[in-house]
Coordinates of N, CA and C in Angstrom, one line a residue:
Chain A
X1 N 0.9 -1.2 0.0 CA 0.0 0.0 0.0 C 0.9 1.2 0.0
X2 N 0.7 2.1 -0.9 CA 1.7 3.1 -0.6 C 0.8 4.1 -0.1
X3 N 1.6 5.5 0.7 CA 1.3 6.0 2.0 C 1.2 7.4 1.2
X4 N 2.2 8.2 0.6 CA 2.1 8.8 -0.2 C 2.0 8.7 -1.7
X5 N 1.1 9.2 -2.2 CA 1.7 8.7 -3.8 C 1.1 9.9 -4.5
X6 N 2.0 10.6 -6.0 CA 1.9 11.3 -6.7 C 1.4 11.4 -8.2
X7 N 1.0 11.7 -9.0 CA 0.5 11.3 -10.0 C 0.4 12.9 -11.1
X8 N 1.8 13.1 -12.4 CA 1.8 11.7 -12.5 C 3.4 11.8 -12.0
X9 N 4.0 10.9 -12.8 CA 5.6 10.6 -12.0 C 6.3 11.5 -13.2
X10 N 6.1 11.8 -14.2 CA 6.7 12.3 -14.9 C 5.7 13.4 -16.5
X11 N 6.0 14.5 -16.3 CA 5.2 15.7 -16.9 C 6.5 16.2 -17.9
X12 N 5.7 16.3 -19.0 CA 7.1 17.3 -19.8 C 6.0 18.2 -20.7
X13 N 6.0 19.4 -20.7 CA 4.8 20.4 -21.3 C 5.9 21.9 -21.6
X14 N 4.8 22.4 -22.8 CA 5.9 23.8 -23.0 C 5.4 24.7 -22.2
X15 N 6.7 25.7 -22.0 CA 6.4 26.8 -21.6 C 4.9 27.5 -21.9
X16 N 4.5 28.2 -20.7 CA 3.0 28.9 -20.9 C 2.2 28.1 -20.4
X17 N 1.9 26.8 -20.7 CA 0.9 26.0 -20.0 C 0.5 26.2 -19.1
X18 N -0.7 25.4 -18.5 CA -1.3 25.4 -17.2 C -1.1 24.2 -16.7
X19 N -0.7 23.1 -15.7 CA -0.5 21.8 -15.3 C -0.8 21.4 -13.8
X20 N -1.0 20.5 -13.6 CA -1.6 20.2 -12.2 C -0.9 18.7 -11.6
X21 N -0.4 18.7 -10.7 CA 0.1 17.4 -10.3 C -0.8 17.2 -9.1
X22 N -1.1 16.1 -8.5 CA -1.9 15.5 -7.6 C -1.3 14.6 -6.8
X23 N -1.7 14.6 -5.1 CA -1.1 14.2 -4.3 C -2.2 13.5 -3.0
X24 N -2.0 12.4 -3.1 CA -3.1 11.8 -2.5 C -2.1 11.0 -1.1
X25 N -2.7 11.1 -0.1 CA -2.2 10.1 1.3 C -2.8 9.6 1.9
X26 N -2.6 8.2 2.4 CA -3.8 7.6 3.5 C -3.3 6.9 4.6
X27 N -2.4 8.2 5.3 CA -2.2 7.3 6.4 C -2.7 8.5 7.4
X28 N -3.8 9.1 6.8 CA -4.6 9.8 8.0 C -4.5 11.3 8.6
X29 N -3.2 11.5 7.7 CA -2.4 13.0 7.9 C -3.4 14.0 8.3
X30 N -3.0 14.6 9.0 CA -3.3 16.3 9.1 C -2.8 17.3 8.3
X31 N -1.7 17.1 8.1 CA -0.8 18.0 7.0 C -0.2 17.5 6.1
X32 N -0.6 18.2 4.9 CA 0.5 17.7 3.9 C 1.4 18.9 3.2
X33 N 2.1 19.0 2.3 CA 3.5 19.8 2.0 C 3.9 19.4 0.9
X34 N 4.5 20.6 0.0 CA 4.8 20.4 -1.7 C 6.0 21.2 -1.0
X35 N 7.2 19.9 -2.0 CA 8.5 20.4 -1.6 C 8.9 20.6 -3.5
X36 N 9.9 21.1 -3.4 CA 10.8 21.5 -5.3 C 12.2 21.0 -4.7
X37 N 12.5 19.9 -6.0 CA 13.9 19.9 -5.3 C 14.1 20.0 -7.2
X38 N 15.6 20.9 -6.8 CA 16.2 21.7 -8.3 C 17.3 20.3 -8.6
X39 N 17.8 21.3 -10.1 CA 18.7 19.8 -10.3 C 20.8 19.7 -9.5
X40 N 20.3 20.5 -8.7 CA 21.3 20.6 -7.6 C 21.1 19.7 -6.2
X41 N 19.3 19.5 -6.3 CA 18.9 18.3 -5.2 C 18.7 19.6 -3.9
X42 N 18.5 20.2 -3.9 CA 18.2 21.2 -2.7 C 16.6 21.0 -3.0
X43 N 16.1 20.4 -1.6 CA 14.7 20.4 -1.6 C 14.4 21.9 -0.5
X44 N 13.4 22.5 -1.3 CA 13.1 23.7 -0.7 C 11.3 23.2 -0.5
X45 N 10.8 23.8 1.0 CA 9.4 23.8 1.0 C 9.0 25.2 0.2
X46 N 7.4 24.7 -0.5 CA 6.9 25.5 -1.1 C 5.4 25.9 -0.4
X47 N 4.7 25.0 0.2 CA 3.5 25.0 1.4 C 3.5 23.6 1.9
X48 N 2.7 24.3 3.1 CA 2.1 23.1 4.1 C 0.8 23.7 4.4
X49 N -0.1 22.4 4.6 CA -1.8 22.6 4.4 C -2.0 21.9 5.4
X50 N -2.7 22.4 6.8 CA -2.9 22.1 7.6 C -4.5 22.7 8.1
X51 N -5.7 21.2 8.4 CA -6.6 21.7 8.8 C -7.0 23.1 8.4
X52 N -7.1 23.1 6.6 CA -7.7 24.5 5.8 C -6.4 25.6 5.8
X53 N -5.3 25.7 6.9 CA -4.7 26.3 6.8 C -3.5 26.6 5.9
X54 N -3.4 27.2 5.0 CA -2.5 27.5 4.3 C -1.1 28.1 4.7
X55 N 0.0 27.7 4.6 CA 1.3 28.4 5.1 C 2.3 28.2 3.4
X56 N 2.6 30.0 3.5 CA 3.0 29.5 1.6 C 4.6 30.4 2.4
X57 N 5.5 29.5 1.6 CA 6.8 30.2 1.9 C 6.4 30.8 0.5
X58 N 7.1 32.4 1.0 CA 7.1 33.7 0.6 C 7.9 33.8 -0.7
X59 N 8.9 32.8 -1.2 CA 9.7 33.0 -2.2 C 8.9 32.2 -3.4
X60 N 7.6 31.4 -3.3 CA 6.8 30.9 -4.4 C 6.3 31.3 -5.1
X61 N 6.7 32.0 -6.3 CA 5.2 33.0 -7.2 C 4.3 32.5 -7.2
X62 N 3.2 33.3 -7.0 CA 1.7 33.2 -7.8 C 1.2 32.3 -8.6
X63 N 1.7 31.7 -9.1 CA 1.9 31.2 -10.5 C 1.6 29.3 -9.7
X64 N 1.7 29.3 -8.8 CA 1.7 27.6 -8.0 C 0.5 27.7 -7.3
X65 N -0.1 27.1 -7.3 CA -1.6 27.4 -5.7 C -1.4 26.3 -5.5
X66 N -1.8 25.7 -4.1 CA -2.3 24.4 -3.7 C -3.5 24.3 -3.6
X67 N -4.1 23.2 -4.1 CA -5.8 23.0 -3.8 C -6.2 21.7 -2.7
X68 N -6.6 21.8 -1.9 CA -7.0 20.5 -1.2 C -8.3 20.0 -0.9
X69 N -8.7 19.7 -2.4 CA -10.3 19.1 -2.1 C -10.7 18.0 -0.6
X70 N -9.6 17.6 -0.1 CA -10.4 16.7 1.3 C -8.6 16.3 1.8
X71 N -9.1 16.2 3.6 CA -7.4 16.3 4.0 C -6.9 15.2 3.8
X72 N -7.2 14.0 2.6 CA -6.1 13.1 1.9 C -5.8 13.4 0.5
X73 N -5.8 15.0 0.2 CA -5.5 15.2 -1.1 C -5.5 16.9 -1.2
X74 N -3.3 17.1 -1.7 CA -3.1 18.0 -1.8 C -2.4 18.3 -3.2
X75 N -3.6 18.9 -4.1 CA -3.0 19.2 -5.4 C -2.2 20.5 -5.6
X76 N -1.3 20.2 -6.5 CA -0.3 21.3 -7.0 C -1.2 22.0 -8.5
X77 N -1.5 23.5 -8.8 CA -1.9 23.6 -9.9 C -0.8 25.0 -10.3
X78 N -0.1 24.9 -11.4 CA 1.1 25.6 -11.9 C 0.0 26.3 -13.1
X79 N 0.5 27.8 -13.2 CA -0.5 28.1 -13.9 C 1.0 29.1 -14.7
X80 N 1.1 29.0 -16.0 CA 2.1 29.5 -17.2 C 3.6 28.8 -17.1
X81 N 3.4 28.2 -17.1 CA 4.7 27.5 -17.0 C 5.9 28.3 -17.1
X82 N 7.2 28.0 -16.5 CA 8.5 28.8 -16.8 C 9.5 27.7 -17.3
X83 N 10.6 27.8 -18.0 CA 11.5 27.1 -17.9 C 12.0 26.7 -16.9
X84 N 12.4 27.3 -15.4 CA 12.5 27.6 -14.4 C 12.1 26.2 -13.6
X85 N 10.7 26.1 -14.1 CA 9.7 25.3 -13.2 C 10.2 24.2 -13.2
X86 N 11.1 23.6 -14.3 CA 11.7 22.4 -14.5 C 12.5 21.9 -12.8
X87 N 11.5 20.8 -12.3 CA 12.3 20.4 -11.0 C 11.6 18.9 -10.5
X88 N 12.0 18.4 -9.9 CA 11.4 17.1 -9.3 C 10.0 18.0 -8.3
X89 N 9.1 17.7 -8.0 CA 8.2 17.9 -6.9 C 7.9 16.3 -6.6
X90 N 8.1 17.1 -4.9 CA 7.3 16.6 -3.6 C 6.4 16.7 -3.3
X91 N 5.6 15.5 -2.6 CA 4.2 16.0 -2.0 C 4.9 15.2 -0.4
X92 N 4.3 15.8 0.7 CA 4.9 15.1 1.6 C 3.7 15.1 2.9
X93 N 3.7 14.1 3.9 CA 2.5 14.5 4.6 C 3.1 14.0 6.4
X94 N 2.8 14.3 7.2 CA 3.1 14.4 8.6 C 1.3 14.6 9.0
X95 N 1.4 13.6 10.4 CA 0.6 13.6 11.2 C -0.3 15.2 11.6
X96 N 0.9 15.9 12.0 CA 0.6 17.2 12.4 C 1.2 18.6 12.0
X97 N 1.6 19.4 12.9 CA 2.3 20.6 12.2 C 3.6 20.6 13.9
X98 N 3.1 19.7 14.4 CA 4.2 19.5 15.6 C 5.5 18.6 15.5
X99 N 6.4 19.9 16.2 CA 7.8 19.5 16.0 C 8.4 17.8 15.8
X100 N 7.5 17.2 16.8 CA 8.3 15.9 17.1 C 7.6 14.8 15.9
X101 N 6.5 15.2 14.9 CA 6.5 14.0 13.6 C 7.6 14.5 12.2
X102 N 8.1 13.8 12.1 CA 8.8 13.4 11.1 C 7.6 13.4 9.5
X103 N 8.2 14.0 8.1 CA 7.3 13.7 7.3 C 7.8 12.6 6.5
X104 N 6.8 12.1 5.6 CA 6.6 11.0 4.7 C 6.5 11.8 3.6
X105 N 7.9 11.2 2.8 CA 7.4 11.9 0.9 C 6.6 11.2 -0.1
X106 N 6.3 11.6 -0.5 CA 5.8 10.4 -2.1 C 6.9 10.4 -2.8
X107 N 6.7 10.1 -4.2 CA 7.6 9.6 -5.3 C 7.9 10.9 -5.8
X108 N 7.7 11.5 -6.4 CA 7.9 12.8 -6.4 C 7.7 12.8 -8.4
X109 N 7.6 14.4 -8.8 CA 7.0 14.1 -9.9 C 7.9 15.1 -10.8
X110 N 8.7 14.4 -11.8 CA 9.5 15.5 -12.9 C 8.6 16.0 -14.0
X111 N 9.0 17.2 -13.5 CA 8.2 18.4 -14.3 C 9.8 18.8 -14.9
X112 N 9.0 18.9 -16.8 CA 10.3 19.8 -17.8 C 9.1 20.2 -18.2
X113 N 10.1 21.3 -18.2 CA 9.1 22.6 -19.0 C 10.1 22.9 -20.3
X114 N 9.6 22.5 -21.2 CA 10.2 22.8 -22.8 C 9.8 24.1 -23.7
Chain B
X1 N 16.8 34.5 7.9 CA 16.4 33.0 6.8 C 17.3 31.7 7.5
X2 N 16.8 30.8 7.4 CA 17.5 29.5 7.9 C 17.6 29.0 6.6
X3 N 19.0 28.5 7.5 CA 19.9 27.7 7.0 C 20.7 26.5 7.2
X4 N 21.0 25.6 6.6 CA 21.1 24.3 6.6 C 22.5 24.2 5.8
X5 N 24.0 23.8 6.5 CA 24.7 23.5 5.8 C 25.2 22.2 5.4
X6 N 25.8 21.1 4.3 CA 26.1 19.8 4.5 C 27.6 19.6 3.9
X7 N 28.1 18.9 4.7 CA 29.2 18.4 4.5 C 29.8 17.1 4.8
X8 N 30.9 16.4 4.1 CA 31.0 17.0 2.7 C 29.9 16.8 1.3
X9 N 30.3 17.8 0.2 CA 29.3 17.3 -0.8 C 29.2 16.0 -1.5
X10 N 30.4 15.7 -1.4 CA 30.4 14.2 -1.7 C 31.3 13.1 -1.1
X11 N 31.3 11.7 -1.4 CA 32.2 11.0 -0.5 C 32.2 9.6 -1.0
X12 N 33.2 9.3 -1.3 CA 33.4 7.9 -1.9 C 34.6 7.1 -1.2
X13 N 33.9 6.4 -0.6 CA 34.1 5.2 -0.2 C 34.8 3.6 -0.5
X14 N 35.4 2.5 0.5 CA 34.7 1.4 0.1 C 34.3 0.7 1.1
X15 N 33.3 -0.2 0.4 CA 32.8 -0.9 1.7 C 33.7 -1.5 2.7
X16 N 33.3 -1.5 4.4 CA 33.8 -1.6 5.4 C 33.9 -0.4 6.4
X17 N 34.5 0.3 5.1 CA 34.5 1.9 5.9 C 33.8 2.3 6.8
X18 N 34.2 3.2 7.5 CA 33.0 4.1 8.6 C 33.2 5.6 7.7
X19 N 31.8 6.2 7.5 CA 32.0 7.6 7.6 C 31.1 8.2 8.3
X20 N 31.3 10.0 8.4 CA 30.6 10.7 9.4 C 30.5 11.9 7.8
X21 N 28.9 11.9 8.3 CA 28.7 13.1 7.8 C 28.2 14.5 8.6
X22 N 28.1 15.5 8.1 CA 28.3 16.6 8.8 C 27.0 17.9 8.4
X23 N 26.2 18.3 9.7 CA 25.1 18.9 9.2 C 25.2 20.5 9.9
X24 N 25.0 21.5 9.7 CA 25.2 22.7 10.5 C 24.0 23.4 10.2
X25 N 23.4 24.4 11.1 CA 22.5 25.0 10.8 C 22.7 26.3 11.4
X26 N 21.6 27.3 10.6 CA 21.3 28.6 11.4 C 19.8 28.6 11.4
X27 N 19.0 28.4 12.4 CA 17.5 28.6 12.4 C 17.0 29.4 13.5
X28 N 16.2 30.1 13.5 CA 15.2 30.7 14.5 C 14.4 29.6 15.2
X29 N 14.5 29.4 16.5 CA 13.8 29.1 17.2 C 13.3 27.4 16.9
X30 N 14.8 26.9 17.1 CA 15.2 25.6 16.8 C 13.8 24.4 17.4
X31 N 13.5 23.3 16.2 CA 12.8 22.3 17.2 C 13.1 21.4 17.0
X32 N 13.6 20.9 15.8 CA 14.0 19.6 16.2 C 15.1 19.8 14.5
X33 N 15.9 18.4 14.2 CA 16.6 18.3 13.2 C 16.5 17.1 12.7
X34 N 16.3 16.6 11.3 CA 16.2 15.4 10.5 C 16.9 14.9 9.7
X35 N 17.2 13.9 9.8 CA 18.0 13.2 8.9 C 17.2 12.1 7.9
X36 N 17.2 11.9 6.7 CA 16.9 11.8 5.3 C 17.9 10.7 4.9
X37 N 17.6 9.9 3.7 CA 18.3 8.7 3.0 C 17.4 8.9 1.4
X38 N 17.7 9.8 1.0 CA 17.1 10.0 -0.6 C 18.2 8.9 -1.7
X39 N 17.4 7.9 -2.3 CA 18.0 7.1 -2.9 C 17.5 7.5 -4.5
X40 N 17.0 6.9 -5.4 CA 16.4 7.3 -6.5 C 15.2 8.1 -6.3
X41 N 14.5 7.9 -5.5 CA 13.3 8.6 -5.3 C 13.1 9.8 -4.2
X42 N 11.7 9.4 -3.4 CA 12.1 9.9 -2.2 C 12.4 9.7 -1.3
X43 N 13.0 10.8 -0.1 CA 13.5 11.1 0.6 C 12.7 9.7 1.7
X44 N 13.4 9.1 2.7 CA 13.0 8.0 3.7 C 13.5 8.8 5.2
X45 N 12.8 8.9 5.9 CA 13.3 9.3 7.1 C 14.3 8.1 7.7
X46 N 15.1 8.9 8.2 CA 16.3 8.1 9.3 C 16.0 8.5 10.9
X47 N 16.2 9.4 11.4 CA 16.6 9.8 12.5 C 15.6 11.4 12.7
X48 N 15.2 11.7 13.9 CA 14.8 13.0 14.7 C 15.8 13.4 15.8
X49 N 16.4 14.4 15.8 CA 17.3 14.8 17.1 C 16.6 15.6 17.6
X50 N 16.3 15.8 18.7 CA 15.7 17.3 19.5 C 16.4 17.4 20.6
X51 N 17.2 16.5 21.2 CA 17.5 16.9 22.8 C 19.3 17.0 21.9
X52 N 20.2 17.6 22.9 CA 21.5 17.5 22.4 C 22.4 16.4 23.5
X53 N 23.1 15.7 22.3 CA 24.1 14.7 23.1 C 23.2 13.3 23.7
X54 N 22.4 13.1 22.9 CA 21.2 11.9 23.2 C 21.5 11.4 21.7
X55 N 22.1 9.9 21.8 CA 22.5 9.5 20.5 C 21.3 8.6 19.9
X56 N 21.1 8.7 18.7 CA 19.9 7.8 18.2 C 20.8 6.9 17.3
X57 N 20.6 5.6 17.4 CA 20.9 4.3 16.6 C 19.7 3.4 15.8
X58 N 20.4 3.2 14.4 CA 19.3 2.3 14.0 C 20.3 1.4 13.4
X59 N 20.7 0.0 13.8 CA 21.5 -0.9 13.1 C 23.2 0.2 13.1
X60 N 23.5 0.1 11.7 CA 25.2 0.7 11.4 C 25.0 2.0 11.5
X61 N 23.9 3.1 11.9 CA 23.8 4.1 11.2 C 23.5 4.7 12.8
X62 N 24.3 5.9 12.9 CA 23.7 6.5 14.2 C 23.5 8.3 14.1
X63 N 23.4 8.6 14.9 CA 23.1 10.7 14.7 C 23.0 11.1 15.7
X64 N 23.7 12.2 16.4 CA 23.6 12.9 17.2 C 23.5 14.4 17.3
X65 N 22.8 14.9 17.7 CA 22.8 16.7 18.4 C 23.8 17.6 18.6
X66 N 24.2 18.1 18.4 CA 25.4 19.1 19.5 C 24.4 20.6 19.2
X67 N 23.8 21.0 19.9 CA 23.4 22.5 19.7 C 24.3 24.0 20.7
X68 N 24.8 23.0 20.9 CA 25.6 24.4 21.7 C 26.6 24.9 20.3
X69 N 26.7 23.5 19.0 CA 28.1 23.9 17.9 C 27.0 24.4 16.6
X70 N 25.8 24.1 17.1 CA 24.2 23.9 15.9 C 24.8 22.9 15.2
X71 N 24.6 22.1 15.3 CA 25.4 21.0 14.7 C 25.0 19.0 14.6
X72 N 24.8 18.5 13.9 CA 24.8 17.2 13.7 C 25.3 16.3 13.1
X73 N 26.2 15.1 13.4 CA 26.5 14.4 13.1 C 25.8 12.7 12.3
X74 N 25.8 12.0 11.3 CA 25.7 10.8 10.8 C 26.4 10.1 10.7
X75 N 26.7 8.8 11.5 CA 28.0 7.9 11.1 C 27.4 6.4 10.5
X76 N 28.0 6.5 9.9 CA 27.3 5.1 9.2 C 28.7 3.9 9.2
X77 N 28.7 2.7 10.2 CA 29.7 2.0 10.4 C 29.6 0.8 9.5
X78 N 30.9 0.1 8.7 CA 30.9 -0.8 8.3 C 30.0 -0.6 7.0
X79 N 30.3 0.6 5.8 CA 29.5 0.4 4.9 C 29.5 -1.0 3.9
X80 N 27.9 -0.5 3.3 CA 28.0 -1.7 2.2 C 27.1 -0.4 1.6
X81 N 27.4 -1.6 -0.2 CA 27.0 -0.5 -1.6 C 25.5 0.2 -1.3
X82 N 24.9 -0.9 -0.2 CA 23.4 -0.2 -0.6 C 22.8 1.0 0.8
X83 N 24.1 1.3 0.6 CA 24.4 3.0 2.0 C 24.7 3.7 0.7
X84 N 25.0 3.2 -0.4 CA 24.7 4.6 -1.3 C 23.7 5.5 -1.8
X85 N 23.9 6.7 -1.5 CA 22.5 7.5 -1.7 C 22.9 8.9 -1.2
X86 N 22.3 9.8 -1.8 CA 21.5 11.4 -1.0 C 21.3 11.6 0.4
X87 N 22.2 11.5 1.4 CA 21.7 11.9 3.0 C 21.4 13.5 3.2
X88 N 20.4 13.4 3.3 CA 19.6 15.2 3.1 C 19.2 15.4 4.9
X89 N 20.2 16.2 5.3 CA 19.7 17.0 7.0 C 18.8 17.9 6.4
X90 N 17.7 18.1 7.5 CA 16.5 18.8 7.4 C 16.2 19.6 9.0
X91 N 16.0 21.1 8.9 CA 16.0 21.7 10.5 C 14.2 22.2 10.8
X92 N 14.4 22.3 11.4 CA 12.8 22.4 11.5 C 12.8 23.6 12.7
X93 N 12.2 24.6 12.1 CA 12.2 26.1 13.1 C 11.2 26.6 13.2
X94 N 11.2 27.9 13.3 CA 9.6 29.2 13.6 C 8.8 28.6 12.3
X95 N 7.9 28.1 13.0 CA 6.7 27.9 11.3 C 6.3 26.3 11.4
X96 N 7.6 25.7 11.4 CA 7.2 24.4 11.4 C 8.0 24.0 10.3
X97 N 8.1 24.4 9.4 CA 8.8 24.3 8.0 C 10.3 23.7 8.0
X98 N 10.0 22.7 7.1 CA 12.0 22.0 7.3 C 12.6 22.7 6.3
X99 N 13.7 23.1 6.9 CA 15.0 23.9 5.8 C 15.9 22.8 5.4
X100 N 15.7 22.2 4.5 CA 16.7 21.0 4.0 C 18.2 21.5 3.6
X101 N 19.3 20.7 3.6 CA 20.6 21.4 3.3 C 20.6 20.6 1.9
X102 N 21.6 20.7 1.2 CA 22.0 20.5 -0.1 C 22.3 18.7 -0.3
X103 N 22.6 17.8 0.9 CA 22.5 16.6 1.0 C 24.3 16.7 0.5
X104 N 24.3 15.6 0.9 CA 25.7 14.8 1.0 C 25.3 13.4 0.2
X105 N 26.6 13.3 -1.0 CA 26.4 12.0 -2.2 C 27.2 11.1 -1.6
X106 N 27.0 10.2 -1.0 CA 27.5 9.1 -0.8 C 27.7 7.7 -1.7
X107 N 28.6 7.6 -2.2 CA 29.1 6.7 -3.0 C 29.9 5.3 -2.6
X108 N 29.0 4.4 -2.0 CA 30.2 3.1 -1.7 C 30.4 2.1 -2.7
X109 N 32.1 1.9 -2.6 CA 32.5 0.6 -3.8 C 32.6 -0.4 -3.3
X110 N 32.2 -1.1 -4.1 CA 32.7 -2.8 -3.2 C 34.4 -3.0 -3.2

């Protein structure tokens, strides 16, 4: 059974587009989280959704929302694509937003932007 | 801004070896620190430090705290090839949010 899983595993779309990756978990989480890791492997958080609440690090443009139709499902929707955007994504999910859980990633999903 | 440093960036090995890898941070309002085993995919938790100088062991692989240096250590004793991977420290401060460092490439040869 997997715990986190992403869909799909691999996106390649041109610049300008609109795209959406999906992030589903069922081990009951409270919080889930979209990480970007570049092709240097530096995973940076991009949000965490916690019980409706939204926490967006400040350095994400406009241009990414999270949607979370129900709290086992935390979609990414990218709206104009950049070259830029070209990166593996994380979806990742923790029990809570408290210090002492550890998160769970999914598979993570390569996005090229051509 | 927090910060997460790793060292070294890479490290090649052969099996039997011990190494220690090396995690430093600058964070506001420190709560705990993570350690990571990213292999082709994702990231696998290893280890949570929160108290300092309280060693955590799982089999060959251990981690420890020092916050008085901000600082953590990973030693992995007696490698074998399938300790090869991305060891990614992760800090976790004001917000809740983990600051990942750049990961350390571990490479073991038989």
């Amino acid at each position: 059974d997997t715990a986190v899983s992403q869909t799909p595993k691999y996106l390649v779309t041109q610049m300008g587009n609109d795209k959406s990756i999906k992030c589903e978990q069922n081990l009951g989480h409270d919080t889930m989280y979209w990480y970007k890791q570049d092709s240097k492997k530096f995973l940076k958080i991009m949000f965490s959704y916690n019980n409706k609440e939204l926490i967006i690090n400040e350095t994400v443009p406009n241009r990414f929302s999270p949607k979370s139709p129900d709290k086992a499902h935390l979609n990414l929707h990218i709206n104009s694509l950049e070259l830029g955007d070209s990166a593996v994504y994380f979806c990742a999910s923790s029990p809570g937003l408290a210090a002492a859980y550890e998160q769970y990633f999914g598979p993570g999903t390569r996005l090229t932007v051509t | 801004e927090d910060k997460v440093v790793q060292s070294p960036l890479s490290l090649v090995v052969h099996e039997g070896d011990t190494v220690t890898l090396n995690c430093s941070y600058e964070v506001t309002n420190f709560r705990s620190l993570l350690w990571y085993k990213q292999e082709k995919k994702a990231p696998t938790f290893l280890f949570m430090l929160t108290s300092s100088g309280i060693e955590k062991k799982s089999g060959r692989l251990s981690s420890i705290l020092d916050k008085k240096e901000l600082s953590s250590i990973l030693n992995i004793t007696a490698t074998q090839t399938g300790d090869s991977a991305i060891y990614l420290c992760a800090v976790r401060g004001a917000g809740n949010m983990l600051t990942f460092g750049g990961g350390t490439r571990l490479m073991v040869k038989p």
